[in-house]
CSV table of C-alpha atoms in Angstrom, one decimal:
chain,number,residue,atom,x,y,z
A,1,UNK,CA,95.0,84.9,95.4
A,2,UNK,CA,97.6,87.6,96.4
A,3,UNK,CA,101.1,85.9,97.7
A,4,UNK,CA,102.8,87.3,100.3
A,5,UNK,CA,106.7,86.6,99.9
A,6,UNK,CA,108.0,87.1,103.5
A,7,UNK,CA,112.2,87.1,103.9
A,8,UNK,CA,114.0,85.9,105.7
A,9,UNK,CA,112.4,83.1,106.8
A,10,UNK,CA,114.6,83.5,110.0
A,11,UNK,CA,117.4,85.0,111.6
A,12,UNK,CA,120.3,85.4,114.2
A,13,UNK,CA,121.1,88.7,115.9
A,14,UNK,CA,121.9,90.0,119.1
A,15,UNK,CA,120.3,92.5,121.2
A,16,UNK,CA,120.7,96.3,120.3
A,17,UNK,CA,121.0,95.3,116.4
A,18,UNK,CA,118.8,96.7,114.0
A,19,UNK,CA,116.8,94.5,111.8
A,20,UNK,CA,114.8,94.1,108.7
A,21,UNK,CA,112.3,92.1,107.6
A,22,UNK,CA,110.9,92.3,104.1
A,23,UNK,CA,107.4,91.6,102.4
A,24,UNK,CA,106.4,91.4,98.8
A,25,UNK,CA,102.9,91.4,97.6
A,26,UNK,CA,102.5,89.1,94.2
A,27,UNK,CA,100.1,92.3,93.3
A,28,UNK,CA,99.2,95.7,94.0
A,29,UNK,CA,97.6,96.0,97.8
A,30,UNK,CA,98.2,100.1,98.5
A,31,UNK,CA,98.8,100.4,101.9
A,32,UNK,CA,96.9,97.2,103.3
A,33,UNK,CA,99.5,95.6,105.0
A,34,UNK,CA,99.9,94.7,108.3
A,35,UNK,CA,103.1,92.9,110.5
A,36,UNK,CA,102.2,90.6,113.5
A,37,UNK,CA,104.4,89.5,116.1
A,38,UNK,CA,103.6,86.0,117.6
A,39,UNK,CA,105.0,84.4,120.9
A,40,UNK,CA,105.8,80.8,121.1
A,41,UNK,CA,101.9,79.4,122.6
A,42,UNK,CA,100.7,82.5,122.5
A,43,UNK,CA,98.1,84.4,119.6
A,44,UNK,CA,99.6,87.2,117.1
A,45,UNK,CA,99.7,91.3,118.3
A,46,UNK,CA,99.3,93.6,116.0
A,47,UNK,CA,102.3,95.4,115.5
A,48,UNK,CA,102.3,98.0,112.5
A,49,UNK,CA,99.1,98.5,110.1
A,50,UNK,CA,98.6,100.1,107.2
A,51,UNK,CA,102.1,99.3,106.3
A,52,UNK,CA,103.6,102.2,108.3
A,53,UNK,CA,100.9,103.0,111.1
A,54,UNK,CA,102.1,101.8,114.8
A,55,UNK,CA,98.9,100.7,117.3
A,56,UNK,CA,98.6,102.7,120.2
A,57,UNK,CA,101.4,100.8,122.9
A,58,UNK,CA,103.9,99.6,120.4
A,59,UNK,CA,107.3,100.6,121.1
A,60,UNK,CA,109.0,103.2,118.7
A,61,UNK,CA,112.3,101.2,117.5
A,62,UNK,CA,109.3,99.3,115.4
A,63,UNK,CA,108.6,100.7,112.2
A,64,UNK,CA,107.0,99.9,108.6
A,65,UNK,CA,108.0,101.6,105.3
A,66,UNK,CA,106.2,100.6,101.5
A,67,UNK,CA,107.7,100.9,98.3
A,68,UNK,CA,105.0,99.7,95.9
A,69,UNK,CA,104.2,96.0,96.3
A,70,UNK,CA,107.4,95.8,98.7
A,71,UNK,CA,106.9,96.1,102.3
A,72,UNK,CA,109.6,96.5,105.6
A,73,UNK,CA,109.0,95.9,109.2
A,74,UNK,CA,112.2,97.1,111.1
A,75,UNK,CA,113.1,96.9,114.2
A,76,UNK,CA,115.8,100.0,114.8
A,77,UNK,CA,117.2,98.1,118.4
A,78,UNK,CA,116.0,94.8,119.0
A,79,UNK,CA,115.4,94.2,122.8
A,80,UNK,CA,115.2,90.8,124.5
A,81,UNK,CA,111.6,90.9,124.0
A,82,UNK,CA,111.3,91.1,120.6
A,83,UNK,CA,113.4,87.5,119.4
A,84,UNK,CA,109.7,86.3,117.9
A,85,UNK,CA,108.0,85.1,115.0
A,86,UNK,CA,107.1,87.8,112.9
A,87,UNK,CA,104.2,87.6,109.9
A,88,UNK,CA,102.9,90.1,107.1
A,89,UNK,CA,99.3,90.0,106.0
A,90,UNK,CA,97.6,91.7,103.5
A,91,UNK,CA,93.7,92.7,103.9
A,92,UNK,CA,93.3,94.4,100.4
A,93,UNK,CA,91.3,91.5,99.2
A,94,UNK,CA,90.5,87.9,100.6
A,95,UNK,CA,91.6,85.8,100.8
A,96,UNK,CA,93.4,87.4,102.7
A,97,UNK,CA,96.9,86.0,103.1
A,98,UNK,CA,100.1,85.7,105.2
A,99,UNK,CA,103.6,85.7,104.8
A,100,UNK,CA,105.5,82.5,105.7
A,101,UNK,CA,107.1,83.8,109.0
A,102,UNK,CA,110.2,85.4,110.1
A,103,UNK,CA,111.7,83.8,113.0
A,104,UNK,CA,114.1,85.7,115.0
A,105,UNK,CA,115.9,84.3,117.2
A,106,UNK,CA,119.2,85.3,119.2
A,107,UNK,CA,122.6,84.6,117.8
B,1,UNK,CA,88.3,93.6,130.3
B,2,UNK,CA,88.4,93.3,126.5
B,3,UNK,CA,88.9,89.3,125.2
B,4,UNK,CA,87.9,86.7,122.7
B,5,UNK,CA,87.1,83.3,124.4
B,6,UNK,CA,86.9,80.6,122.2
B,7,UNK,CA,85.7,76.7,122.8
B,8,UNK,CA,84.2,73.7,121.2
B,9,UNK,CA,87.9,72.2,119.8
B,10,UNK,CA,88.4,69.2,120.2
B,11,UNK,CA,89.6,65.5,118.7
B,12,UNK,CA,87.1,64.3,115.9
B,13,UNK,CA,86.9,61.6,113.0
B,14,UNK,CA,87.5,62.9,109.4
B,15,UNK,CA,84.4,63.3,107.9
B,16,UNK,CA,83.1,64.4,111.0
B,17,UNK,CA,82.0,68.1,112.7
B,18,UNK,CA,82.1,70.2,115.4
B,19,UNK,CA,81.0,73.9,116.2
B,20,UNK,CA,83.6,76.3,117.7
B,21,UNK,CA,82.3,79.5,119.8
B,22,UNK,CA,83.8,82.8,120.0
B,23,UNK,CA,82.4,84.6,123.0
B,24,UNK,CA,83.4,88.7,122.9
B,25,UNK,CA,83.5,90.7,126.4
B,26,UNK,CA,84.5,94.6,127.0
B,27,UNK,CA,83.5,95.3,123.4
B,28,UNK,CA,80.2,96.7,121.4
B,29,UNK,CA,80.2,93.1,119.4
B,30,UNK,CA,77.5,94.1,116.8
B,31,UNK,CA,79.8,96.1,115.3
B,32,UNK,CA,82.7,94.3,114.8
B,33,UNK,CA,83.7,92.5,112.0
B,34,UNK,CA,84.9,89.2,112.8
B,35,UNK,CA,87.1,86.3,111.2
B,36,UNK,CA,88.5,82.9,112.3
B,37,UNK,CA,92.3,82.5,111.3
B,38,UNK,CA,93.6,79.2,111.8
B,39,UNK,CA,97.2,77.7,112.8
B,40,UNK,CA,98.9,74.2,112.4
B,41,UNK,CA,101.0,74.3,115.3
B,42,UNK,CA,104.4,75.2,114.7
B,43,UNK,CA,103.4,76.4,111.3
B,44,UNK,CA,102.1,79.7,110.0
B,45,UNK,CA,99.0,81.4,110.0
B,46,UNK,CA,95.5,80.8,107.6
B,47,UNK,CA,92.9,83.2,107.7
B,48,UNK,CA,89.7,80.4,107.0
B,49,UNK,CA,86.2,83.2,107.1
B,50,UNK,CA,85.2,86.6,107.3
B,51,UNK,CA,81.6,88.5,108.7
B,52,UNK,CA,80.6,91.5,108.5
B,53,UNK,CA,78.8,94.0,110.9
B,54,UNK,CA,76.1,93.2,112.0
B,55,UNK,CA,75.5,90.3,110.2
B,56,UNK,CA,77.3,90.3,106.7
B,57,UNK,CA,78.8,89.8,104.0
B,58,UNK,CA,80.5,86.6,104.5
B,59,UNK,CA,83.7,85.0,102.7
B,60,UNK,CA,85.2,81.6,102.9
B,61,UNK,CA,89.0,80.3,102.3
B,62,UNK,CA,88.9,78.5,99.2
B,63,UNK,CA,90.2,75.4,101.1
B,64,UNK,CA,86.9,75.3,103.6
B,65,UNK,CA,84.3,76.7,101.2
B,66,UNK,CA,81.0,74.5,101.2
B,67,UNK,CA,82.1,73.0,104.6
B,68,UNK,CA,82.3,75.5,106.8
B,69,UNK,CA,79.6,77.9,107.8
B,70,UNK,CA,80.4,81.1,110.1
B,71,UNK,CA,77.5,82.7,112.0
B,72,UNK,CA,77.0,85.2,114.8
B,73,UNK,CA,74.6,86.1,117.6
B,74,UNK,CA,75.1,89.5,118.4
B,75,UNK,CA,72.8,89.6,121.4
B,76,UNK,CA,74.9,86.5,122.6
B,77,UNK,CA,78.4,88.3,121.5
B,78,UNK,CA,79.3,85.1,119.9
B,79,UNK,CA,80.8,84.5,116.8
B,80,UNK,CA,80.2,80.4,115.7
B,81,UNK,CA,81.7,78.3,112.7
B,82,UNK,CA,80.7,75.6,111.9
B,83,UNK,CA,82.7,72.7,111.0
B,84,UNK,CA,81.8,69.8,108.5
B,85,UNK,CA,83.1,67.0,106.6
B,86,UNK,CA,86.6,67.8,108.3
B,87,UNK,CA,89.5,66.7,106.8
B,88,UNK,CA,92.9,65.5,108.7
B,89,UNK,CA,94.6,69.2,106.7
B,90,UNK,CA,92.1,70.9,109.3
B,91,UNK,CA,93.5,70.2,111.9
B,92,UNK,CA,95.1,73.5,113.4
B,93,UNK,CA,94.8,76.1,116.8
B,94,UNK,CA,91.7,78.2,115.1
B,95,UNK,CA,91.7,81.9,116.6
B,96,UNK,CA,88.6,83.8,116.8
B,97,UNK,CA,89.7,87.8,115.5
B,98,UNK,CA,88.2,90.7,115.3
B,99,UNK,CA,88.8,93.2,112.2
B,100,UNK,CA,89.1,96.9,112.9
B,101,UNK,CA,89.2,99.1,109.6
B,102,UNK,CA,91.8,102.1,109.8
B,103,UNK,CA,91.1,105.5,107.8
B,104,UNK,CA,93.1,107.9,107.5
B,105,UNK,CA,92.7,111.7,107.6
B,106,UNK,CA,90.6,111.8,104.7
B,107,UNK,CA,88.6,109.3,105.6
B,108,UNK,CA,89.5,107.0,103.1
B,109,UNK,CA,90.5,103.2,104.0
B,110,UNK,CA,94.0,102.3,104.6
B,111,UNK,CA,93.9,98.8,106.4
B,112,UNK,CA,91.9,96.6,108.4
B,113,UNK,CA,93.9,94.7,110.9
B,114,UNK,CA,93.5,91.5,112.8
B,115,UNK,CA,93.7,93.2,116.3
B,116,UNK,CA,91.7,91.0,118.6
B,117,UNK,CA,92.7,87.6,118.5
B,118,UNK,CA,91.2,84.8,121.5
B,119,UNK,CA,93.9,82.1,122.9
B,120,UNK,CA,92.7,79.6,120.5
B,121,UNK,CA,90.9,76.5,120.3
B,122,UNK,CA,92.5,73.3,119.4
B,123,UNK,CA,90.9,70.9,115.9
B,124,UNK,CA,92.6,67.6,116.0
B,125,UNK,CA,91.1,65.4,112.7
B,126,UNK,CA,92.3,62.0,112.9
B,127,UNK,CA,92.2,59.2,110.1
């Protein structure tokens, strides 16, 4: 199975900072990586796929970058909105698999 | 509108079963490929099965294999799985999701995202 190694596994910011979450695949998955962001109660949005690709409605300041098997979902000015749980997932091969989680939360 | 309803959760005996539904509105449901991802609650996220448009292939989480069986009815929009000899480790939120394959300008494959998901449906297995 590919591992997804998801860091931090949370963090304390404030609004307007810029954040970074990372992902590293235990393998080679090109570009098939995606970032959710989940709501307390409520079910995962698709927020980036294709490691750097945006779905239509998601605000700018979100952004994905790959450098081989390591992945980055950053968030350039984090609004109140956005202190979630956020998870990688990689659909280059089931099964397929999720990071651990990156809860952030507000300092 | 465009949702995933599921139902059928519920609290059940280990070694017992239960079916979960997935009904799809506001989408063309024969053609989307369609997985169940499940979620303890307050924990992270396990993708349990995969089909395919219209009807196939199918794939299985190792940790489900040989006891769960996913199933559609495209002229019902509904998307089934089917639960058996459940353990207490099942129990979890299970989301009903569709898959949507991205290409890019070549045409070639980049990603396929989880980006329907339901509000979930709630397996409680007790000892």
């Amino acid at each position: 199975d590919i591992q997804m190694t998801q860091s931090p596994s949370s963090l304390s910011t404030s609004v307007g900072d810029r954040v970074t979450i990372t992902c590293q695949a235990s393998q080679n998955i090109n570009s098939f990586l995606n970032w959710y962001q989940q709501r307390p109660g409520k079910a995962p949005k698709l927020l980036i796929y294709a490691a750097t690709e945006l779905p239509r409605g998601v605000p700018p300041r979100f952004s994905g970058s790959r450098s081989e098997k390591d992945f980055t979902l950053t968030i350039s000015s984090l609004q109140p909105d956005d202190f979630e749980t956020y998870y990688c997932q990689q659909s280059f091969r089931t099964p397929y698999t999720f990071g651990r989680g990156t809860k952030v939360e507000i300092k | 509108e465009v949702q995933l309803v599921e139902s059928g959760g519920g609290l059940v005996q280990a070694g017992g079963s239960l079916r979960l539904s997935c009904t799809a509105s506001g989408i063309t449901f024969d053609t989307y490929e369609m997985n169940w991802v499940r979620q303890v609650p307050g924990k992270g996220l396990e993708w349990v099965s995969y089909i395919g448009s219209p009807s196939g292939p199918i794939y299985y989480a190792d940790s489900v294999k040989g006891r769960f069986t996913i199933s559609r009815d495209n002229a019902k929009n509904s998307l089934y799985l089917e639960m058996n000899a459940l353990r207490v480790e099942d129990t979890a939120l299970y989301y009903c999701t569709s898959f949507t394959n991205y290409y890019d300008r070549s045409g070639d494959k980049i990603s396929d995202g989880f980006d329907l998901w339901g509000q979930g449906t709630m397996v409680t297995v007790s000892s």
